[in-house]
Coordinates of C-alpha atoms in Angstrom, one line a residue:
M1 CA 50.9 -44.8 -19.2
V2 CA 53.5 -42.5 -17.5
R3 CA 53.1 -40.8 -14.1
P4 CA 54.1 -37.1 -13.9
P5 CA 56.2 -35.6 -11.1
S6 CA 54.5 -33.2 -8.7
S7 CA 56.8 -30.2 -9.3
R8 CA 56.4 -27.6 -12.0
F9 CA 59.1 -25.9 -14.1
A10 CA 59.1 -22.4 -15.6
P11 CA 60.7 -22.5 -19.1
V12 CA 62.0 -19.0 -18.7
E13 CA 64.4 -20.2 -16.1
T14 CA 65.9 -22.9 -18.3
A15 CA 69.7 -22.9 -18.2
A16 CA 70.7 -25.8 -20.4
P17 CA 74.2 -26.2 -21.8
V18 CA 74.3 -25.0 -25.4
E19 CA 77.3 -27.1 -26.6
I20 CA 75.0 -29.7 -28.2
Q21 CA 74.4 -28.8 -31.8
G22 CA 71.0 -27.3 -32.3
L23 CA 70.3 -26.9 -28.6
A24 CA 70.5 -23.1 -28.7
A25 CA 67.6 -23.0 -31.2
R26 CA 65.4 -25.3 -29.0
L27 CA 66.2 -23.2 -25.9
A28 CA 65.2 -20.1 -27.8
A29 CA 62.0 -21.8 -29.0
L30 CA 61.1 -22.9 -25.4
R31 CA 61.6 -19.3 -24.1
M32 CA 59.5 -17.9 -27.0
I33 CA 56.6 -20.3 -26.1
D34 CA 56.9 -19.4 -22.5
A35 CA 56.7 -15.7 -23.3
V36 CA 53.4 -16.2 -25.2
L37 CA 51.7 -18.7 -22.8
R38 CA 52.9 -17.4 -19.5
R39 CA 53.4 -13.7 -20.0
G40 CA 51.0 -13.1 -22.9
D41 CA 53.6 -11.4 -25.1
P42 CA 53.1 -11.3 -28.9
L43 CA 55.5 -13.7 -30.5
D44 CA 56.9 -11.2 -33.0
Q45 CA 57.8 -8.9 -30.1
A46 CA 59.2 -11.6 -27.8
A47 CA 61.3 -13.4 -30.5
P48 CA 64.0 -10.9 -31.5
P49 CA 65.9 -10.7 -28.1
L50 CA 65.4 -14.4 -27.4
L51 CA 66.9 -15.3 -30.8
R52 CA 70.0 -13.1 -30.5
P53 CA 72.0 -15.9 -28.7
V54 CA 71.4 -18.2 -31.7
P55 CA 74.2 -17.4 -34.2
R56 CA 73.0 -19.1 -37.3
A57 CA 70.2 -17.8 -39.5
D58 CA 68.9 -21.3 -40.2
D59 CA 68.8 -22.1 -36.5
R60 CA 66.9 -18.9 -35.8
A61 CA 64.4 -19.9 -38.5
L62 CA 64.0 -23.4 -37.0
A63 CA 63.4 -21.9 -33.5
T64 CA 60.7 -19.7 -34.9
A65 CA 59.1 -22.6 -36.8
I66 CA 59.1 -24.8 -33.7
A67 CA 57.5 -22.1 -31.6
Q68 CA 54.9 -21.3 -34.2
E69 CA 54.0 -24.9 -34.8
V70 CA 53.6 -25.6 -31.0
L71 CA 51.2 -22.6 -30.8
R72 CA 49.4 -23.7 -33.9
W73 CA 48.9 -27.3 -32.7
L74 CA 48.9 -26.7 -28.9
V75 CA 45.5 -28.2 -28.1
D76 CA 46.2 -31.4 -30.2
C77 CA 49.7 -31.8 -28.8
D78 CA 48.3 -31.6 -25.3
A79 CA 45.7 -34.2 -26.1
L80 CA 48.5 -36.7 -27.2
I81 CA 50.5 -36.0 -24.1
D82 CA 47.4 -36.4 -21.8
Q83 CA 46.5 -39.7 -23.4
A84 CA 50.0 -41.1 -22.7
M85 CA 49.9 -40.3 -18.9
K86 CA 48.1 -41.8 -15.9
L87 CA 48.0 -38.5 -14.0
P88 CA 47.7 -35.0 -15.6
L89 CA 50.8 -33.1 -16.2
P90 CA 50.4 -29.4 -15.2
H91 CA 49.6 -27.2 -18.1
D92 CA 52.5 -24.8 -17.2
A93 CA 55.0 -27.6 -16.5
K94 CA 58.3 -27.2 -18.4
A95 CA 58.2 -30.9 -19.3
R96 CA 54.9 -30.3 -21.1
S97 CA 56.3 -27.5 -23.2
V98 CA 59.4 -29.6 -24.1
L99 CA 57.1 -32.5 -25.1
R100 CA 55.0 -30.2 -27.3
M101 CA 58.2 -29.0 -29.0
M102 CA 59.4 -32.6 -29.5
L103 CA 56.1 -33.7 -31.0
V104 CA 55.8 -30.9 -33.5
Q105 CA 59.4 -31.5 -34.7
V106 CA 58.5 -35.1 -35.5
L107 CA 54.9 -34.7 -36.6
R108 CA 55.1 -31.3 -38.4
L109 CA 58.7 -30.6 -39.2
N110 CA 59.6 -34.2 -40.1
L111 CA 62.8 -34.3 -38.0
P112 CA 64.1 -37.7 -36.9
P113 CA 63.1 -38.7 -33.4
H114 CA 66.7 -39.5 -32.3
A115 CA 67.7 -35.9 -33.1
V116 CA 64.6 -34.5 -31.4
I117 CA 65.4 -36.5 -28.2
A118 CA 69.0 -35.4 -28.3
T119 CA 68.1 -31.7 -28.4
G120 CA 64.9 -31.9 -26.3
L121 CA 65.8 -33.8 -23.1
P122 CA 68.8 -31.6 -22.3
L123 CA 66.3 -28.7 -21.8
L124 CA 65.1 -30.6 -18.8
S125 CA 68.5 -30.7 -17.1
G126 CA 67.8 -31.1 -13.4
G127 CA 64.2 -32.0 -14.2
P128 CA 62.0 -34.9 -15.3
R129 CA 64.0 -36.1 -18.3
R130 CA 63.0 -39.7 -17.8
L131 CA 59.4 -38.7 -17.7
A132 CA 59.6 -36.7 -20.9
H133 CA 61.5 -39.5 -22.7
G134 CA 58.9 -42.1 -21.5
V135 CA 55.9 -40.0 -22.6
F136 CA 57.5 -39.2 -26.0
S137 CA 58.4 -42.8 -26.6
A138 CA 54.9 -43.9 -25.5
I139 CA 53.2 -41.5 -28.0
L140 CA 55.4 -42.5 -30.9
G141 CA 55.9 -46.2 -29.9
K142 CA 52.9 -47.6 -31.8
G143 CA 53.8 -45.7 -34.9
E144 CA 50.3 -44.3 -35.2
A145 CA 50.8 -40.9 -33.6
A146 CA 49.4 -38.1 -35.8
L147 CA 47.9 -34.7 -35.5
P148 CA 44.4 -34.1 -37.0
A149 CA 44.0 -32.5 -40.5
A150 CA 43.0 -29.2 -38.9
P151 CA 44.2 -27.8 -35.6
S152 CA 41.8 -27.8 -32.7
L153 CA 41.0 -24.3 -31.5
P154 CA 41.5 -23.2 -27.9
E155 CA 38.1 -23.3 -26.1
P156 CA 37.6 -19.5 -25.7
V157 CA 38.4 -19.0 -29.4
M158 CA 36.1 -21.9 -30.5
L159 CA 33.2 -20.5 -28.4
R160 CA 33.6 -16.9 -29.7
W161 CA 34.1 -17.8 -33.4
G162 CA 31.5 -20.6 -33.2
Q163 CA 28.9 -18.1 -32.1
A164 CA 30.0 -15.5 -34.6
W165 CA 30.6 -17.7 -37.6
P166 CA 28.9 -21.1 -37.0
D167 CA 29.0 -21.9 -40.7
R168 CA 32.6 -20.8 -41.2
L169 CA 34.3 -22.3 -38.1
A170 CA 35.4 -25.6 -39.9
P171 CA 36.9 -23.8 -42.9
I172 CA 38.6 -21.3 -40.7
A173 CA 40.2 -24.0 -38.5
A174 CA 41.3 -25.9 -41.6
A175 CA 43.0 -22.8 -43.0
L176 CA 45.0 -22.5 -39.8
A177 CA 46.8 -25.8 -40.4
E178 CA 49.5 -24.2 -42.5
P179 CA 51.4 -20.9 -42.6
P180 CA 50.2 -18.7 -45.4
P181 CA 51.8 -18.2 -48.9
L182 CA 53.8 -15.1 -49.6
D183 CA 51.8 -12.2 -51.1
L184 CA 53.4 -9.3 -52.9
N185 CA 51.7 -6.0 -53.6
L186 CA 53.0 -4.3 -56.7
A187 CA 53.7 -0.6 -56.9
D188 CA 52.4 -0.6 -60.5
P189 CA 49.4 -2.9 -61.0
A190 CA 49.8 -2.6 -64.8
T191 CA 52.9 -4.9 -64.5
T192 CA 51.0 -7.7 -62.7
A193 CA 51.2 -10.3 -65.5
A194 CA 54.9 -9.6 -66.1
W195 CA 55.8 -9.9 -62.4
A196 CA 53.7 -13.1 -61.9
E197 CA 55.6 -14.7 -64.8
R198 CA 58.9 -13.3 -63.8
L199 CA 58.6 -14.6 -60.2
G200 CA 56.7 -17.8 -61.0
G201 CA 53.6 -16.9 -59.0
I202 CA 49.9 -16.4 -59.5
S203 CA 47.8 -13.3 -59.3
L204 CA 44.3 -13.1 -57.7
M205 CA 43.7 -9.5 -58.7
P206 CA 45.6 -6.6 -60.4
G207 CA 48.6 -5.5 -58.4
H208 CA 48.9 -8.8 -56.5
V209 CA 51.3 -11.8 -56.9
R210 CA 51.3 -14.9 -54.7
L211 CA 54.3 -17.1 -54.3
A212 CA 55.0 -20.3 -52.3
R213 CA 56.1 -19.6 -48.7
G214 CA 59.6 -20.1 -47.5
Q215 CA 61.4 -17.8 -50.0
A216 CA 63.9 -15.3 -48.8
V217 CA 62.2 -12.0 -49.7
E218 CA 65.3 -9.9 -50.0
H219 CA 66.7 -12.2 -52.6
L220 CA 63.6 -12.1 -54.9
D221 CA 63.8 -10.3 -58.2
G222 CA 62.3 -6.8 -57.8
Y223 CA 63.0 -6.4 -54.1
A224 CA 66.1 -4.1 -54.4
Q225 CA 64.4 -1.8 -57.0
G226 CA 61.3 -1.5 -54.9
A227 CA 58.9 -3.0 -57.4
W228 CA 56.7 -4.6 -54.7
W229 CA 56.4 -5.1 -50.9
V230 CA 55.1 -8.0 -48.8
Q231 CA 51.4 -7.6 -47.9
D232 CA 48.6 -10.2 -47.5
L233 CA 46.0 -9.9 -50.2
A234 CA 43.2 -9.2 -47.7
A235 CA 45.3 -6.5 -46.1
T236 CA 45.5 -4.7 -49.4
I237 CA 41.8 -4.3 -49.9
P238 CA 41.1 -1.4 -47.5
A239 CA 43.5 0.9 -49.4
R240 CA 42.1 -0.4 -52.7
L241 CA 38.7 0.8 -51.5
I242 CA 40.0 4.4 -51.4
G243 CA 41.2 4.1 -55.0
A244 CA 43.5 6.3 -57.0
A245 CA 43.9 10.0 -56.2
P246 CA 41.3 12.1 -58.1
C247 CA 43.8 14.9 -58.8
A248 CA 47.4 16.0 -58.1
G249 CA 47.8 17.1 -54.5
A250 CA 44.8 15.1 -53.1
R251 CA 45.5 14.4 -49.5
A252 CA 45.2 11.0 -47.8
L253 CA 45.6 10.2 -44.1
D254 CA 46.8 6.7 -43.0
L255 CA 45.9 6.4 -39.4
C256 CA 47.8 3.8 -37.3
A257 CA 50.0 3.3 -40.4
A258 CA 52.9 1.1 -39.3
P259 CA 54.3 -1.1 -40.6
G260 CA 53.2 0.8 -43.7
G261 CA 51.8 -1.4 -46.5
K262 CA 48.7 0.7 -46.9
T263 CA 50.8 3.9 -46.9
L264 CA 52.8 2.5 -49.8
Q265 CA 49.6 1.6 -51.6
L266 CA 48.2 5.1 -51.2
A267 CA 51.4 6.8 -52.3
A268 CA 51.7 4.5 -55.3
A269 CA 48.1 5.5 -56.2
G270 CA 49.0 9.1 -56.4
W271 CA 47.9 10.4 -53.0
T272 CA 49.9 13.0 -51.0
V273 CA 50.0 10.8 -47.9
T274 CA 50.3 11.6 -44.2
A275 CA 51.1 8.5 -42.1
I276 CA 50.5 8.6 -38.4
D277 CA 51.5 6.0 -35.8
K278 CA 52.3 6.0 -32.1
S279 CA 55.4 3.7 -32.4
P280 CA 58.6 5.4 -33.7
R281 CA 60.2 1.9 -33.9
R282 CA 57.5 0.5 -36.2
L283 CA 57.7 3.7 -38.3
E284 CA 61.3 3.1 -39.0
R285 CA 60.3 0.1 -41.1
L286 CA 57.8 2.2 -42.9
S287 CA 60.5 4.8 -43.7
E288 CA 62.8 2.1 -44.9
N289 CA 60.2 0.7 -47.3
L290 CA 59.4 4.2 -48.6
T291 CA 63.1 4.6 -49.4
R292 CA 63.3 1.2 -51.1
T293 CA 60.2 1.7 -53.2
Q294 CA 61.1 5.4 -54.0
L295 CA 57.7 6.5 -52.8
S296 CA 57.0 9.4 -50.5
A297 CA 54.9 10.2 -47.5
E298 CA 54.9 12.5 -44.5
V299 CA 55.6 10.2 -41.5
I300 CA 54.6 11.4 -38.1
A301 CA 55.1 9.6 -34.7
A302 CA 52.1 10.8 -32.7
D303 CA 49.0 9.5 -30.8
A304 CA 46.0 10.0 -33.1
L305 CA 43.8 10.7 -30.1
T306 CA 45.8 13.9 -29.3
W307 CA 47.4 14.8 -32.7
Q308 CA 45.6 17.6 -34.6
P309 CA 46.2 18.2 -38.4
D310 CA 46.3 21.7 -39.8
H311 CA 44.2 20.8 -42.9
G312 CA 41.5 18.3 -43.9
F313 CA 41.9 15.2 -46.0
D314 CA 40.2 13.9 -49.1
A315 CA 40.6 10.3 -47.9
I316 CA 41.2 8.7 -44.5
L317 CA 42.1 5.1 -43.8
I318 CA 41.8 3.9 -40.3
D319 CA 43.6 0.5 -39.9
A320 CA 42.6 0.4 -36.3
P321 CA 44.5 -1.4 -33.5
C322 CA 42.6 -4.7 -32.9
S323 CA 42.9 -8.2 -31.6
A324 CA 44.6 -9.3 -34.9
T325 CA 42.8 -12.6 -34.7
G326 CA 42.4 -12.6 -38.5
T327 CA 46.2 -13.1 -38.8
A328 CA 46.2 -16.4 -36.9
R329 CA 47.6 -18.3 -40.0
R330 CA 50.9 -16.3 -39.7
H331 CA 50.6 -15.4 -36.0
P332 CA 49.2 -18.5 -34.2
D333 CA 50.1 -16.9 -30.8
V334 CA 46.9 -14.7 -31.2
L335 CA 44.9 -17.9 -30.5
H336 CA 46.3 -18.0 -27.0
R337 CA 46.3 -14.4 -26.0
Q338 CA 42.9 -13.3 -24.7
P339 CA 42.2 -10.0 -26.4
A340 CA 41.2 -7.0 -24.3
L341 CA 38.2 -6.4 -26.5
D342 CA 36.5 -3.7 -24.3
D343 CA 39.6 -1.5 -24.4
L344 CA 40.2 -2.1 -28.1
I345 CA 36.5 -1.4 -29.0
A346 CA 36.6 1.9 -27.1
L347 CA 39.8 2.9 -28.9
Q348 CA 38.4 2.0 -32.3
S349 CA 35.2 4.1 -31.6
A350 CA 37.3 7.0 -30.5
L351 CA 39.5 6.9 -33.6
L352 CA 36.4 6.8 -35.9
A353 CA 34.8 9.7 -34.2
R354 CA 38.0 11.8 -34.2
A355 CA 39.1 11.1 -37.7
S356 CA 35.7 11.7 -39.2
G357 CA 36.0 15.4 -38.3
W358 CA 39.1 15.7 -40.5
L359 CA 37.4 14.5 -43.7
N360 CA 36.9 17.1 -46.5
P361 CA 33.4 17.4 -48.1
G362 CA 33.0 14.6 -50.6
G363 CA 35.9 12.7 -49.0
T364 CA 36.1 8.9 -48.4
L365 CA 36.6 7.2 -45.0
V366 CA 37.6 3.6 -44.7
Y367 CA 37.7 1.7 -41.4
A368 CA 39.4 -1.6 -41.2
V369 CA 40.6 -4.3 -38.7
C370 CA 42.5 -7.6 -39.2
S371 CA 40.1 -9.2 -36.8
L372 CA 37.5 -12.1 -36.8
E373 CA 35.7 -10.5 -33.9
P374 CA 32.4 -8.9 -35.0
A375 CA 32.6 -6.5 -32.1
E376 CA 35.6 -4.9 -33.7
G377 CA 34.2 -4.9 -37.2
E378 CA 30.5 -5.3 -38.0
A379 CA 29.4 -3.7 -34.7
Q380 CA 31.7 -0.7 -35.1
A381 CA 30.4 -0.1 -38.7
A382 CA 26.8 -0.4 -37.6
A383 CA 27.3 2.1 -34.8
Y384 CA 29.0 4.7 -37.0
G385 CA 26.6 7.2 -38.4
G386 CA 28.2 8.2 -41.7
T387 CA 26.8 8.0 -45.2
P388 CA 27.7 4.5 -46.5
L389 CA 29.6 4.0 -49.7
P390 CA 29.1 0.3 -50.3
V391 CA 31.8 -2.0 -51.5
T392 CA 31.1 -3.4 -54.9
P393 CA 32.0 -6.9 -56.2
D394 CA 34.3 -5.6 -58.9
E395 CA 36.5 -4.1 -56.2
L396 CA 37.2 -7.5 -54.7
P397 CA 39.1 -10.6 -55.7
E398 CA 37.1 -13.2 -57.6
G399 CA 35.4 -15.4 -55.1
I400 CA 34.9 -12.7 -52.5
A401 CA 31.6 -10.8 -52.3
P402 CA 30.5 -7.8 -50.2
T403 CA 28.2 -8.5 -47.3
A404 CA 24.6 -7.6 -47.5
Q405 CA 25.4 -4.3 -45.8
G406 CA 28.1 -3.4 -48.4
W407 CA 31.0 -4.2 -46.1
L408 CA 34.1 -6.4 -46.7
R409 CA 34.4 -9.5 -44.5
T410 CA 37.1 -12.1 -45.2
D411 CA 38.3 -15.1 -43.2
P412 CA 41.2 -17.5 -43.5
G413 CA 38.9 -20.2 -45.0
M414 CA 38.1 -18.1 -48.1
L415 CA 39.9 -18.7 -51.4
A416 CA 41.3 -21.9 -49.8
E417 CA 42.0 -23.5 -53.1
A418 CA 44.3 -20.6 -54.0
G419 CA 46.1 -20.4 -50.6
G420 CA 43.5 -18.5 -48.5
L421 CA 43.8 -15.0 -47.0
D422 CA 43.8 -13.2 -43.7
G423 CA 40.6 -12.4 -41.8
F424 CA 39.7 -8.7 -42.4
F425 CA 36.8 -6.4 -42.0
A426 CA 36.4 -3.0 -43.8
A427 CA 33.6 -0.5 -44.3
R428 CA 33.5 2.7 -46.3
W429 CA 31.6 6.0 -46.0
K430 CA 31.4 9.2 -48.0
A431 CA 31.5 12.7 -46.4

């Protein structure tokens, strides 16, 4: 058993030499982990500036994979570290983060221990390198070190989800063990069989093709001509619940639209779409995808709580800001960032109340969140006073059924044999 030093180290202050091959990628990964755990930043927002000093694309991908795997298996890595020490190592010690990185590289990414040591210990320049080496060697020394089949959830998440989904907690955790496959949504659902064969994938419903993860999207057949876009299967269902435009010129509003997958779906289904989002930067990606797919929509950067349309809409889709806990397969950092649920719930309620006044008579309203928190999904739908338009089984992938209330509820453990899907909630009403 190894004794820790008494001092702590903040990863953000790491200043290791980067001449060692592969060290720049590990330094970027360390700083990304620090941004999530110490500052509470979303990983996809923290990563781009931290990856800029890493010149090679494969090293940037490795840095991202290391950070994601540490966040996915954090609880279990910490258990291995704690078992190898006589005294506890502070949770925020830099040595602990470096050890987490070293462990996932061997146990998850199958990198050789000697290479992991060579690129890990220099991150502790001026710090407890001997301690880290000793703990790492002690963990791997018996040749029996292993992570469990499913990642252990952080205690706050386990308590919330265990109360909300007691019968689903084990399948959800099991589904978080691996990043998700690559889902494509087709602009023309009639071409589903052809594209599934062409790309070597499978389809779980019309307009969907699933491929193995790890492929470079921009190099896939059909990308340049805009035949499809990347979108998780569960994320496509809310726009599917609106359906095709009933007539030429029918207007649809996509509220909180960026990055735009649902806007593309509505446009491809024949709607005249208005897409609203607060973030001009995120709307740039939506505009790029509209250009690539040769679809059209009116894109407006505005706050939905102050923006006022000059006409009504025949369909409104509210993909509301939420905790995003349903996306933990691809964004494991959400497991370690405590969601400000009270603020999010208030915003969601305000969006529902405001948007409902813009719906034309006979129009359709869909509310959706990529969340596993019932307070953001089921509770919001129960509190809304509209006329329900229940989801029907034939609108969903085979193996997914509507809830007793006629709502959609998915979680990552569903359709596990086919690769799973994100956690989503959606409800639908008629004006």
